C-alpha positions as a LaTeX table, in Angstrom:
\begin{tabular}{lrrr}
\hline
Residue & $x$ (\AA) & $y$ (\AA) & $z$ (\AA) \\
\hline
Met1 & 5.10 & 23.22 & $-12.17$ \\
Cys2 & 4.26 & 26.92 & $-12.08$ \\
Asp3 & 1.35 & 29.34 & $-12.51$ \\
Asp4 & 0.87 & 28.37 & $-16.15$ \\
Glu5 & 0.71 & 24.63 & $-15.56$ \\
Leu6 & $-1.93$ & 22.15 & $-14.57$ \\
Ile7 & $-2.55$ & 20.35 & $-11.31$ \\
Pro8 & $-4.85$ & 17.31 & $-11.40$ \\
Pro9 & $-8.40$ & 17.88 & $-10.17$ \\
Arg10 & $-8.03$ & 14.88 & $-7.84$ \\
Ala11 & $-5.10$ & 12.95 & $-6.48$ \\
Asp12 & $-3.68$ & 9.87 & $-8.18$ \\
Leu13 & $-5.51$ & 9.83 & $-11.48$ \\
Thr14 & $-4.09$ & 8.11 & $-14.51$ \\
Glu15 & $-3.32$ & 10.45 & $-17.38$ \\
Gln16 & $-6.28$ & 9.17 & $-19.36$ \\
Glu17 & $-8.60$ & 9.76 & $-16.38$ \\
Trp18 & $-7.20$ & 13.27 & $-15.97$ \\
Leu19 & $-7.76$ & 14.00 & $-19.65$ \\
Arg20 & $-11.36$ & 12.76 & $-19.50$ \\
Ile21 & $-12.20$ & 14.81 & $-16.43$ \\
Gly22 & $-10.37$ & 17.92 & $-17.60$ \\
Pro23 & $-9.20$ & 20.79 & $-15.39$ \\
Arg24 & $-11.61$ & 23.39 & $-14.13$ \\
Ala25 & $-11.65$ & 26.42 & $-16.41$ \\
Pro26 & $-11.03$ & 29.87 & $-14.93$ \\
Thr27 & $-14.26$ & 31.67 & $-14.01$ \\
Gly28 & $-14.26$ & 35.38 & $-14.73$ \\
Gly29 & $-11.48$ & 37.93 & $-14.35$ \\
Pro30 & $-8.25$ & 38.21 & $-16.34$ \\
Pro31 & $-6.41$ & 35.07 & $-17.40$ \\
Pro32 & $-3.66$ & 33.96 & $-14.99$ \\
Arg33 & $-0.16$ & 35.32 & $-15.50$ \\
Thr34 & 2.11 & 33.05 & $-17.51$ \\
Thr35 & 5.89 & 32.93 & $-17.62$ \\
Gly36 & 6.50 & 29.91 & $-19.81$ \\
Arg37 & 5.44 & 28.76 & $-23.23$ \\
Val38 & 2.08 & 27.14 & $-22.59$ \\
Pro39 & $-1.24$ & 28.96 & $-22.08$ \\
Gly40 & $-2.54$ & 29.62 & $-18.59$ \\
Tyr41 & $-5.51$ & 27.34 & $-19.18$ \\
Val42 & $-5.51$ & 24.41 & $-21.55$ \\
Gly43 & $-8.95$ & 23.05 & $-22.22$ \\
Arg44 & $-9.91$ & 19.40 & $-22.42$ \\
Arg45 & $-10.02$ & 19.45 & $-26.23$ \\
Ala46 & $-6.48$ & 20.86 & $-26.43$ \\
Leu47 & $-5.26$ & 18.32 & $-23.91$ \\
Leu48 & $-6.78$ & 15.50 & $-25.88$ \\
Gly49 & $-5.01$ & 16.79 & $-28.96$ \\
Thr50 & $-1.75$ & 16.79 & $-27.00$ \\
Ala51 & $-2.48$ & 13.27 & $-25.87$ \\
Met52 & $-3.01$ & 12.06 & $-29.43$ \\
Ala53 & 0.26 & 13.62 & $-30.50$ \\
Gly54 & 2.12 & 12.34 & $-27.44$ \\
Ala55 & 0.85 & 8.82 & $-27.93$ \\
Ala56 & 2.54 & 8.72 & $-31.32$ \\
Leu57 & 5.98 & 9.44 & $-29.89$ \\
Ala58 & 8.42 & 6.61 & $-29.39$ \\
Val59 & 9.82 & 6.15 & $-25.89$ \\
Leu60 & 12.90 & 4.41 & $-24.64$ \\
Pro61 & 12.64 & 1.05 & $-22.91$ \\
Thr62 & 12.16 & 1.16 & $-19.16$ \\
Gly63 & 14.70 & $-0.06$ & $-16.70$ \\
Ala64 & 17.68 & 1.81 & $-18.10$ \\
Gly65 & 20.83 & 1.66 & $-16.02$ \\
Thr66 & 20.83 & 3.35 & $-12.62$ \\
Ala67 & 23.92 & 3.35 & $-10.49$ \\
Ala68 & 26.38 & 5.32 & $-8.45$ \\
Ala69 & 29.05 & 7.07 & $-10.46$ \\
Ala70 & 32.36 & 8.79 & $-9.95$ \\
Pro71 & 33.48 & 11.89 & $-11.88$ \\
Arg72 & 34.30 & 10.95 & $-15.45$ \\
Ser73 & 37.67 & 11.10 & $-17.14$ \\
Gly74 & 37.61 & 10.99 & $-20.90$ \\
Gly75 & 34.50 & 9.44 & $-22.48$ \\
Pro76 & 32.62 & 9.79 & $-25.73$ \\
Val77 & 33.13 & 13.56 & $-25.74$ \\
Asp78 & 35.90 & 15.86 & $-24.53$ \\
Ser79 & 34.10 & 16.64 & $-21.28$ \\
Phe80 & 34.95 & 19.52 & $-19.02$ \\
Pro81 & 37.04 & 18.08 & $-16.15$ \\
Phe82 & 35.90 & 17.84 & $-12.55$ \\
Pro83 & 37.93 & 19.99 & $-10.15$ \\
Glu84 & 40.48 & 17.99 & $-8.19$ \\
His85 & 41.78 & 20.89 & $-6.11$ \\
Pro86 & 40.09 & 23.81 & $-4.34$ \\
Asn87 & 40.10 & 27.24 & $-5.94$ \\
Gly88 & 42.33 & 30.12 & $-4.90$ \\
Lys89 & 40.14 & 30.73 & $-1.86$ \\
Gly90 & 40.62 & 27.18 & $-0.62$ \\
Glu91 & 37.06 & 26.15 & $-1.52$ \\
Phe92 & 35.22 & 23.96 & $-3.98$ \\
Ala93 & 32.65 & 26.41 & $-5.39$ \\
Val94 & 29.52 & 25.03 & $-7.06$ \\
Leu95 & 26.88 & 26.95 & $-9.03$ \\
Ile96 & 23.29 & 25.90 & $-8.14$ \\
Thr97 & 20.44 & 26.48 & $-10.61$ \\
Gly98 & 16.98 & 25.00 & $-10.88$ \\
Asp99 & 13.95 & 24.87 & $-13.20$ \\
Ala100 & 15.97 & 26.71 & $-15.82$ \\
Gly101 & 15.13 & 25.06 & $-19.12$ \\
Thr102 & 12.78 & 27.52 & $-20.83$ \\
Gly103 & 15.06 & 29.05 & $-23.45$ \\
Asp104 & 13.45 & 32.39 & $-22.58$ \\
Asp105 & 15.07 & 35.75 & $-21.83$ \\
Ala106 & 14.96 & 35.19 & $-18.08$ \\
Gln107 & 17.02 & 32.01 & $-18.36$ \\
Tyr108 & 19.64 & 33.80 & $-20.45$ \\
Ala109 & 19.71 & 36.72 & $-18.00$ \\
Val110 & 20.19 & 34.49 & $-14.95$ \\
Ala111 & 22.89 & 32.50 & $-16.74$ \\
Ala112 & 24.71 & 35.70 & $-17.74$ \\
Ala113 & 24.63 & 36.98 & $-14.17$ \\
Ala114 & 25.77 & 33.58 & $-12.88$ \\
Arg115 & 28.62 & 33.54 & $-15.40$ \\
Asp116 & 30.07 & 36.71 & $-13.86$ \\
Val117 & 29.78 & 35.32 & $-10.33$ \\
Cys118 & 31.35 & 32.03 & $-11.42$ \\
Arg119 & 34.45 & 33.87 & $-12.59$ \\
Thr120 & 34.71 & 35.83 & $-9.35$ \\
Glu121 & 34.12 & 32.83 & $-7.08$ \\
Gly122 & 36.24 & 30.34 & $-9.00$ \\
Val123 & 33.34 & 27.97 & $-9.63$ \\
Gly124 & 34.47 & 24.54 & $-10.85$ \\
Leu125 & 31.16 & 22.63 & $-10.91$ \\
Ala126 & 27.50 & 23.41 & $-11.55$ \\
Val127 & 24.15 & 21.81 & $-10.73$ \\
Gly128 & 20.79 & 21.80 & $-12.57$ \\
Leu129 & 18.02 & 20.76 & $-10.15$ \\
Gly130 & 15.59 & 19.46 & $-12.76$ \\
Asp131 & 13.02 & 20.74 & $-15.26$ \\
Asn132 & 15.96 & 21.02 & $-17.57$ \\
Leu133 & 13.85 & 21.11 & $-20.78$ \\
Tyr134 & 10.37 & 22.58 & $-20.54$ \\
Glu135 & 7.63 & 21.61 & $-21.18$ \\
Asn136 & 7.80 & 17.88 & $-21.96$ \\
Gly137 & 11.46 & 16.94 & $-21.89$ \\
Pro138 & 13.44 & 15.79 & $-24.94$ \\
Glu139 & 12.03 & 13.81 & $-27.85$ \\
Ser140 & 15.42 & 12.15 & $-28.36$ \\
Asp141 & 18.97 & 12.38 & $-27.05$ \\
His142 & 19.81 & 14.78 & $-29.90$ \\
Asp143 & 16.76 & 17.04 & $-29.55$ \\
Ala144 & 17.55 & 20.65 & $-30.55$ \\
Glu145 & 16.14 & 21.77 & $-27.20$ \\
Phe146 & 19.36 & 20.64 & $-25.52$ \\
Gln147 & 21.10 & 23.39 & $-27.44$ \\
Asp148 & 18.42 & 26.06 & $-27.10$ \\
Lys149 & 17.61 & 25.48 & $-23.43$ \\
Phe150 & 20.92 & 24.35 & $-21.98$ \\
Glu151 & 24.07 & 24.69 & $-24.08$ \\
Lys152 & 23.51 & 28.17 & $-25.53$ \\
Pro153 & 22.28 & 29.86 & $-22.33$ \\
Asn154 & 25.14 & 28.37 & $-20.30$ \\
Ala155 & 27.93 & 29.04 & $-22.80$ \\
Gly156 & 30.94 & 30.30 & $-20.87$ \\
Ile157 & 30.09 & 28.39 & $-17.70$ \\
Asp158 & 32.51 & 25.75 & $-18.87$ \\
Val159 & 32.39 & 23.21 & $-16.04$ \\
Pro160 & 30.65 & 19.86 & $-15.53$ \\
Trp161 & 26.95 & 20.21 & $-14.70$ \\
Leu162 & 25.41 & 17.61 & $-12.39$ \\
Met163 & 21.92 & 17.24 & $-13.87$ \\
Val164 & 18.81 & 16.12 & $-11.97$ \\
Leu165 & 15.57 & 14.84 & $-13.52$ \\
Gly166 & 12.46 & 17.01 & $-13.03$ \\
Asn167 & 8.79 & 16.32 & $-13.62$ \\
His168 & 8.88 & 18.26 & $-16.91$ \\
Asp169 & 11.78 & 16.15 & $-18.10$ \\
Cys170 & 9.64 & 13.03 & $-17.70$ \\
Ser171 & 6.27 & 14.22 & $-18.97$ \\
Gly172 & 3.81 & 11.80 & $-20.46$ \\
Leu173 & 0.71 & 13.00 & $-22.29$ \\
Ile174 & 0.38 & 16.06 & $-20.06$ \\
Pro175 & 3.21 & 18.62 & $-19.69$ \\
Gly176 & 4.76 & 18.39 & $-16.25$ \\
Ser177 & 2.85 & 15.30 & $-15.17$ \\
Gly178 & 5.93 & 13.15 & $-14.61$ \\
Gly179 & 3.88 & 10.38 & $-16.19$ \\
Asp180 & 6.61 & 8.93 & $-18.41$ \\
Pro181 & 9.83 & 8.48 & $-16.41$ \\
Ser182 & 11.46 & 6.62 & $-19.29$ \\
Arg183 & 11.83 & 9.94 & $-21.14$ \\
Gly184 & 14.55 & 10.74 & $-18.63$ \\
Asp185 & 16.70 & 8.08 & $-20.26$ \\
Arg186 & 17.15 & 10.47 & $-23.18$ \\
Glu187 & 18.78 & 12.97 & $-20.85$ \\
Val188 & 21.12 & 10.25 & $-19.59$ \\
Leu189 & 22.08 & 9.46 & $-23.19$ \\
Tyr190 & 22.68 & 13.14 & $-23.94$ \\
Ala191 & 25.55 & 13.12 & $-21.43$ \\
Thr192 & 27.56 & 11.20 & $-24.05$ \\
Arg193 & 27.14 & 14.14 & $-26.45$ \\
Ser194 & 27.79 & 17.14 & $-24.21$ \\
Arg195 & 30.92 & 18.56 & $-22.62$ \\
Arg196 & 28.83 & 20.11 & $-19.83$ \\
Trp197 & 25.86 & 17.83 & $-19.17$ \\
Tyr198 & 26.78 & 15.15 & $-16.60$ \\
Met199 & 24.19 & 12.45 & $-15.98$ \\
Pro200 & 25.75 & 8.98 & $-15.99$ \\
Ala201 & 22.52 & 7.44 & $-14.70$ \\
Arg202 & 19.09 & 8.49 & $-13.48$ \\
Tyr203 & 20.49 & 8.65 & $-9.94$ \\
Tyr204 & 24.15 & 8.73 & $-9.00$ \\
Ser205 & 26.75 & 10.12 & $-6.63$ \\
Val206 & 29.79 & 12.32 & $-7.22$ \\
Pro207 & 32.58 & 12.72 & $-4.64$ \\
Leu208 & 34.71 & 15.86 & $-4.85$ \\
Pro209 & 37.62 & 15.51 & $-5.16$ \\
Ala210 & 37.42 & 11.92 & $-6.29$ \\
Ala211 & 40.42 & 10.54 & $-4.39$ \\
Arg212 & 39.81 & 11.98 & $-0.92$ \\
Pro213 & 36.36 & 13.60 & $-1.03$ \\
Leu214 & 35.62 & 16.71 & 0.96 \\
Val215 & 32.01 & 16.87 & $-0.26$ \\
Glu216 & 29.86 & 14.24 & $-1.93$ \\
Phe217 & 26.72 & 14.87 & $-3.97$ \\
Phe218 & 23.90 & 12.30 & $-4.09$ \\
Val219 & 21.59 & 12.90 & $-7.06$ \\
Leu220 & 18.04 & 11.48 & $-6.75$ \\
Asp221 & 15.25 & 10.79 & $-9.22$ \\
Thr222 & 12.16 & 11.83 & $-7.25$ \\
Ile223 & 9.74 & 11.77 & $-10.18$ \\
Pro224 & 8.02 & 8.36 & $-9.81$ \\
Trp225 & 7.39 & 9.08 & $-6.10$ \\
Ser226 & 5.86 & 12.49 & $-6.78$ \\
Ser227 & 4.30 & 12.46 & $-10.24$ \\
Tyr228 & 0.97 & 14.19 & $-10.75$ \\
Val229 & $-0.44$ & 11.01 & $-12.23$ \\
Val230 & $-0.32$ & 7.31 & $-11.41$ \\
Gln231 & 2.64 & 5.46 & $-12.89$ \\
Leu232 & 1.40 & 2.78 & $-15.29$ \\
Asp233 & 4.69 & 0.95 & $-15.79$ \\
Pro234 & 5.11 & $-1.48$ & $-12.85$ \\
Tyr235 & 8.85 & $-0.88$ & $-12.85$ \\
Tyr236 & 8.23 & 2.75 & $-11.83$ \\
His237 & 5.42 & 2.15 & $-9.31$ \\
Trp238 & 5.97 & 3.94 & $-6.01$ \\
Asn239 & 6.84 & 0.54 & $-4.50$ \\
Gly240 & 8.23 & $-0.99$ & $-7.70$ \\
Ala241 & 11.69 & $-2.32$ & $-8.36$ \\
Tyr242 & 13.13 & 1.03 & $-9.51$ \\
Met243 & 12.20 & 2.94 & $-6.38$ \\
Arg244 & 13.25 & 0.10 & $-4.08$ \\
Glu245 & 16.61 & $-0.08$ & $-5.83$ \\
Gln246 & 17.12 & 3.67 & $-5.59$ \\
Arg247 & 16.27 & 3.75 & $-1.89$ \\
Ala248 & 18.65 & 0.88 & $-1.12$ \\
Trp249 & 21.37 & 2.54 & $-3.19$ \\
Leu250 & 21.00 & 5.87 & $-1.35$ \\
Asp251 & 21.05 & 4.25 & 2.07 \\
Gly252 & 24.18 & 2.28 & 1.20 \\
Ala253 & 25.91 & 5.20 & $-0.51$ \\
Leu254 & 25.38 & 7.51 & 2.46 \\
Arg255 & 26.65 & 4.84 & 4.82 \\
Ala256 & 29.76 & 4.23 & 2.71 \\
Ser257 & 30.61 & 7.90 & 2.07 \\
Arg258 & 33.71 & 9.25 & 3.80 \\
Ala259 & 33.15 & 12.83 & 2.66 \\
Arg260 & 33.08 & 15.51 & 5.35 \\
Trp261 & 30.02 & 17.18 & 3.81 \\
Lys262 & 27.10 & 15.30 & 2.22 \\
Val263 & 24.59 & 17.00 & $-0.10$ \\
Val264 & 21.43 & 15.51 & $-1.64$ \\
Leu265 & 20.31 & 16.95 & $-4.98$ \\
Ser266 & 16.65 & 16.41 & $-5.87$ \\
His267 & 13.91 & 18.08 & $-7.85$ \\
His268 & 11.12 & 17.84 & $-5.26$ \\
Pro269 & 11.84 & 19.42 & $-1.85$ \\
Tyr270 & 11.25 & 17.84 & 1.52 \\
Leu271 & 10.17 & 21.14 & 3.10 \\
Asn272 & 8.99 & 24.16 & 1.16 \\
Asn273 & 7.27 & 27.45 & 1.97 \\
Gly274 & 6.27 & 28.07 & $-1.65$ \\
Lys275 & 2.89 & 27.29 & $-3.16$ \\
His276 & 3.64 & 23.65 & $-4.04$ \\
Gly277 & 4.15 & 22.81 & $-0.38$ \\
Ser278 & 6.15 & 20.02 & 1.22 \\
Ala279 & 6.53 & 16.31 & 0.62 \\
Gly280 & 3.47 & 14.42 & 1.81 \\
Ala281 & 1.16 & 17.33 & 0.99 \\
Tyr282 & 2.26 & 18.67 & $-2.40$ \\
Asp283 & $-0.29$ & 21.12 & $-3.81$ \\
Gly284 & $-2.66$ & 20.39 & $-0.94$ \\
Phe285 & $-3.02$ & 16.67 & $-1.66$ \\
Thr286 & $-2.62$ & 14.37 & 1.34 \\
Val287 & $-4.01$ & 11.13 & $-0.08$ \\
Gly288 & $-2.77$ & 8.62 & $-2.63$ \\
Asn289 & 0.62 & 7.19 & $-3.44$ \\
Tyr290 & 1.77 & 9.73 & $-6.04$ \\
Thr291 & 0.46 & 13.30 & $-6.17$ \\
Ser292 & 1.08 & 14.06 & $-2.48$ \\
Gly293 & 4.65 & 12.78 & $-2.47$ \\
Val294 & 4.00 & 10.82 & 0.72 \\
His295 & 6.56 & 8.12 & $-0.08$ \\
Leu296 & 9.21 & 10.70 & $-0.92$ \\
Lys297 & 8.50 & 12.19 & 2.51 \\
Asp298 & 9.24 & 8.79 & 4.01 \\
Leu299 & 12.51 & 8.56 & 2.11 \\
Tyr300 & 13.64 & 11.97 & 3.31 \\
Glu301 & 12.71 & 11.27 & 6.92 \\
Gln302 & 14.00 & 7.70 & 7.10 \\
Val303 & 17.12 & 7.85 & 4.91 \\
Val304 & 18.22 & 11.47 & 4.40 \\
Cys305 & 17.43 & 13.63 & 7.44 \\
Gly306 & 20.15 & 13.60 & 10.06 \\
Arg307 & 22.64 & 12.01 & 7.65 \\
Thr308 & 23.22 & 14.80 & 5.14 \\
Asp309 & 24.06 & 18.46 & 5.54 \\
Leu310 & 21.87 & 19.84 & 2.76 \\
Ile311 & 18.91 & 18.92 & 0.58 \\
Leu312 & 19.05 & 21.12 & $-2.53$ \\
Ser313 & 15.80 & 21.09 & $-4.54$ \\
Gly314 & 13.91 & 22.96 & $-7.22$ \\
His315 & 10.27 & 22.45 & $-8.34$ \\
Asp316 & 8.99 & 25.56 & $-6.53$ \\
His317 & 10.12 & 28.62 & $-8.48$ \\
Thr318 & 11.44 & 30.41 & $-5.44$ \\
Leu319 & 14.64 & 30.94 & $-3.45$ \\
Gln320 & 14.60 & 29.60 & 0.11 \\
Val321 & 17.26 & 28.82 & 2.70 \\
Leu322 & 15.33 & 27.07 & 5.46 \\
Gln323 & 16.63 & 26.46 & 8.96 \\
Pro324 & 17.70 & 23.00 & 10.11 \\
Thr325 & 15.38 & 21.78 & 12.88 \\
Ala326 & 14.83 & 18.78 & 15.12 \\
Arg327 & 12.35 & 17.54 & 12.48 \\
Thr328 & 15.10 & 17.48 & 9.85 \\
Gly329 & 17.73 & 16.03 & 12.18 \\
Gly330 & 19.91 & 19.06 & 11.53 \\
Thr331 & 19.72 & 18.74 & 7.73 \\
Arg332 & 19.06 & 22.06 & 5.98 \\
Gln333 & 16.54 & 22.28 & 3.11 \\
Val334 & 17.41 & 24.76 & 0.34 \\
Val335 & 15.04 & 25.50 & $-2.55$ \\
Cys336 & 16.56 & 27.02 & $-5.70$ \\
Gly337 & 14.05 & 26.87 & $-8.53$ \\
Ala338 & 13.98 & 30.46 & $-9.83$ \\
Ser339 & 16.57 & 30.31 & $-12.58$ \\
Ala340 & 14.02 & 31.00 & $-15.34$ \\
Lys341 & 10.59 & 31.30 & $-13.69$ \\
Thr342 & 9.43 & 32.99 & $-10.50$ \\
Gly343 & 6.90 & 32.38 & $-7.76$ \\
Asp344 & 3.75 & 34.26 & $-6.84$ \\
Gly345 & 5.46 & 36.63 & $-4.42$ \\
Arg346 & 4.28 & 35.27 & $-1.09$ \\
Ala347 & 4.93 & 32.55 & 1.45 \\
His348 & 2.28 & 29.84 & 1.70 \\
Phe349 & 3.75 & 27.99 & 4.68 \\
Asp350 & 5.80 & 28.88 & 7.73 \\
His351 & 8.74 & 26.52 & 8.04 \\
Pro352 & 11.56 & 28.40 & 9.82 \\
Ala353 & 13.70 & 30.19 & 7.26 \\
Ala354 & 17.04 & 31.94 & 7.40 \\
Trp355 & 16.08 & 33.80 & 4.21 \\
Gln356 & 13.60 & 33.45 & 1.36 \\
Asp357 & 12.38 & 35.30 & $-1.72$ \\
Phe358 & 9.19 & 34.34 & $-3.55$ \\
Ala359 & 9.33 & 36.85 & $-6.42$ \\
Ala360 & 12.89 & 37.17 & $-7.70$ \\
His361 & 14.85 & 35.24 & $-10.28$ \\
Gly362 & 18.12 & 33.90 & $-9.04$ \\
Phe363 & 20.68 & 31.18 & $-8.34$ \\
Met364 & 22.98 & 30.09 & $-5.52$ \\
Val365 & 26.62 & 29.19 & $-5.00$ \\
Leu366 & 27.64 & 26.41 & $-2.63$ \\
Lys367 & 31.18 & 26.64 & $-1.25$ \\
Ala368 & 32.82 & 23.75 & 0.60 \\
Ser369 & 36.05 & 23.85 & 2.58 \\
Ala370 & 37.30 & 21.76 & 5.47 \\
Ala371 & 36.21 & 24.50 & 7.87 \\
Arg372 & 32.75 & 25.35 & 6.57 \\
Leu373 & 29.94 & 24.81 & 4.11 \\
Thr374 & 28.53 & 28.08 & 2.75 \\
Val375 & 25.40 & 28.83 & 0.74 \\
Asp376 & 25.31 & 32.19 & $-1.07$ \\
Ala377 & 21.92 & 33.19 & $-2.51$ \\
Tyr378 & 21.82 & 35.66 & $-5.41$ \\
Thr379 & 18.86 & 37.49 & $-6.88$ \\
Val380 & 19.03 & 38.62 & $-10.50$ \\
Asp381 & 17.66 & 41.72 & $-12.17$ \\
Val382 & 16.64 & 40.35 & $-15.56$ \\
Pro383 & 16.77 & 43.61 & $-17.60$ \\
Thr384 & 20.35 & 44.41 & $-16.50$ \\
Arg385 & 21.49 & 40.78 & $-16.10$ \\
Arg386 & 23.10 & 41.65 & $-12.79$ \\
Ala387 & 23.26 & 39.51 & $-9.67$ \\
Thr388 & 23.03 & 40.74 & $-6.09$ \\
Leu389 & 24.24 & 38.71 & $-3.12$ \\
Ala390 & 21.08 & 38.60 & $-1.02$ \\
His391 & 22.00 & 36.13 & 1.73 \\
Arg392 & 24.86 & 34.01 & 3.06 \\
Thr393 & 24.56 & 31.03 & 5.42 \\
His394 & 27.44 & 29.09 & 7.01 \\
Ser395 & 27.63 & 25.63 & 8.53 \\
Thr396 & 30.78 & 24.74 & 10.46 \\
Arg397 & 29.94 & 21.30 & 11.81 \\
Pro398 & 28.81 & 18.40 & 9.61 \\
Val399 & 25.45 & 16.90 & 10.53 \\
Ala400 & 26.84 & 13.38 & 10.63 \\
Ala401 & 29.52 & 14.43 & 13.14 \\
Ala402 & 26.91 & 16.06 & 15.36 \\
Ala403 & 24.77 & 12.94 & 15.20 \\
Arg404 & 27.69 & 10.74 & 16.23 \\
Thr405 & 28.44 & 13.01 & 19.17 \\
Ala406 & 24.80 & 12.96 & 20.31 \\
Ala407 & 24.69 & 9.16 & 20.02 \\
Thr408 & 27.70 & 8.74 & 22.30 \\
Ala409 & 26.74 & 11.42 & 24.82 \\
\hline
\end{tabular}
């Protein structure tokens, strides 16, 4: 979601209820700034037209496979290989992008700047933190938008990309609503067509290197917990089979992991100083089972915090490196959602931060070695396509190790 997108007038409406009520129109003054490809205000009549068109689209069956996964070797396409050894600096370097899939100039500029940094840092893996194809996600697994909004912008960053589902990738009748999770299955299928795009399931894990992992990534599908509308398919209800299975999988996968560093990749953040706010109170909503993200908050607090070193998220179009606190059990929240769109230039909340920028485009690079886990945050000047290292944060002790020490003290 961003300045040019809609937020429901009340929490936990169905899409049809939202369409009937309609958003409040702007009253006076200039129209709101837009950075994407939809107008700042879409009236009820236009939305109903979108709904009629959307209703005619075929969707994939629900309940597509969801499982843990290891880095691929071979497959339907000649995929870029996962790194099995650290780079020349003794690190596994990973490019982090988020909310990138516009196909606009800003996306191309950020990707060009990232390409230069990837060469310098010896990046062997990349991450896309969701909203991979604005505004509604793909119409099929061979939609031309995969080329225009992913392959072409990222040409030259020739590494596997761990892809995360975002609310725009799973839109129903309303762009960005997250109201049709089954659309994400098309992105899973696209992984069989692309050398870069890695998404073996809707949620999965990737240890790096595969044999004796130093770092392990746990990719979540947060959409059904945090959609802007009520999920109509019982399989994707907040307490339905899909979410229960995913929660059990994550708990078991974290327990079984022997990696020194553990990193959760998700679209929706746990904590966030940008305008969308934090889980449990997204966009000011604190009621209902969906819009507020209250059940995602529970997952983070009960399964993730204190067991992982980082939560890397997008959704808010900002760059934030927040501080680990007692509330997070030492886990650090990082928000990296400014790879094509930007925020409104100001902080809306006051969670402790090591560094944050609410106006710039940018990306990050995660570097893992036995000695430390490093997050480098880069801002990008779009006209010149140049990146500037704006902040660097180090962690030298894994959260899980600190928790074990505290438990035995």
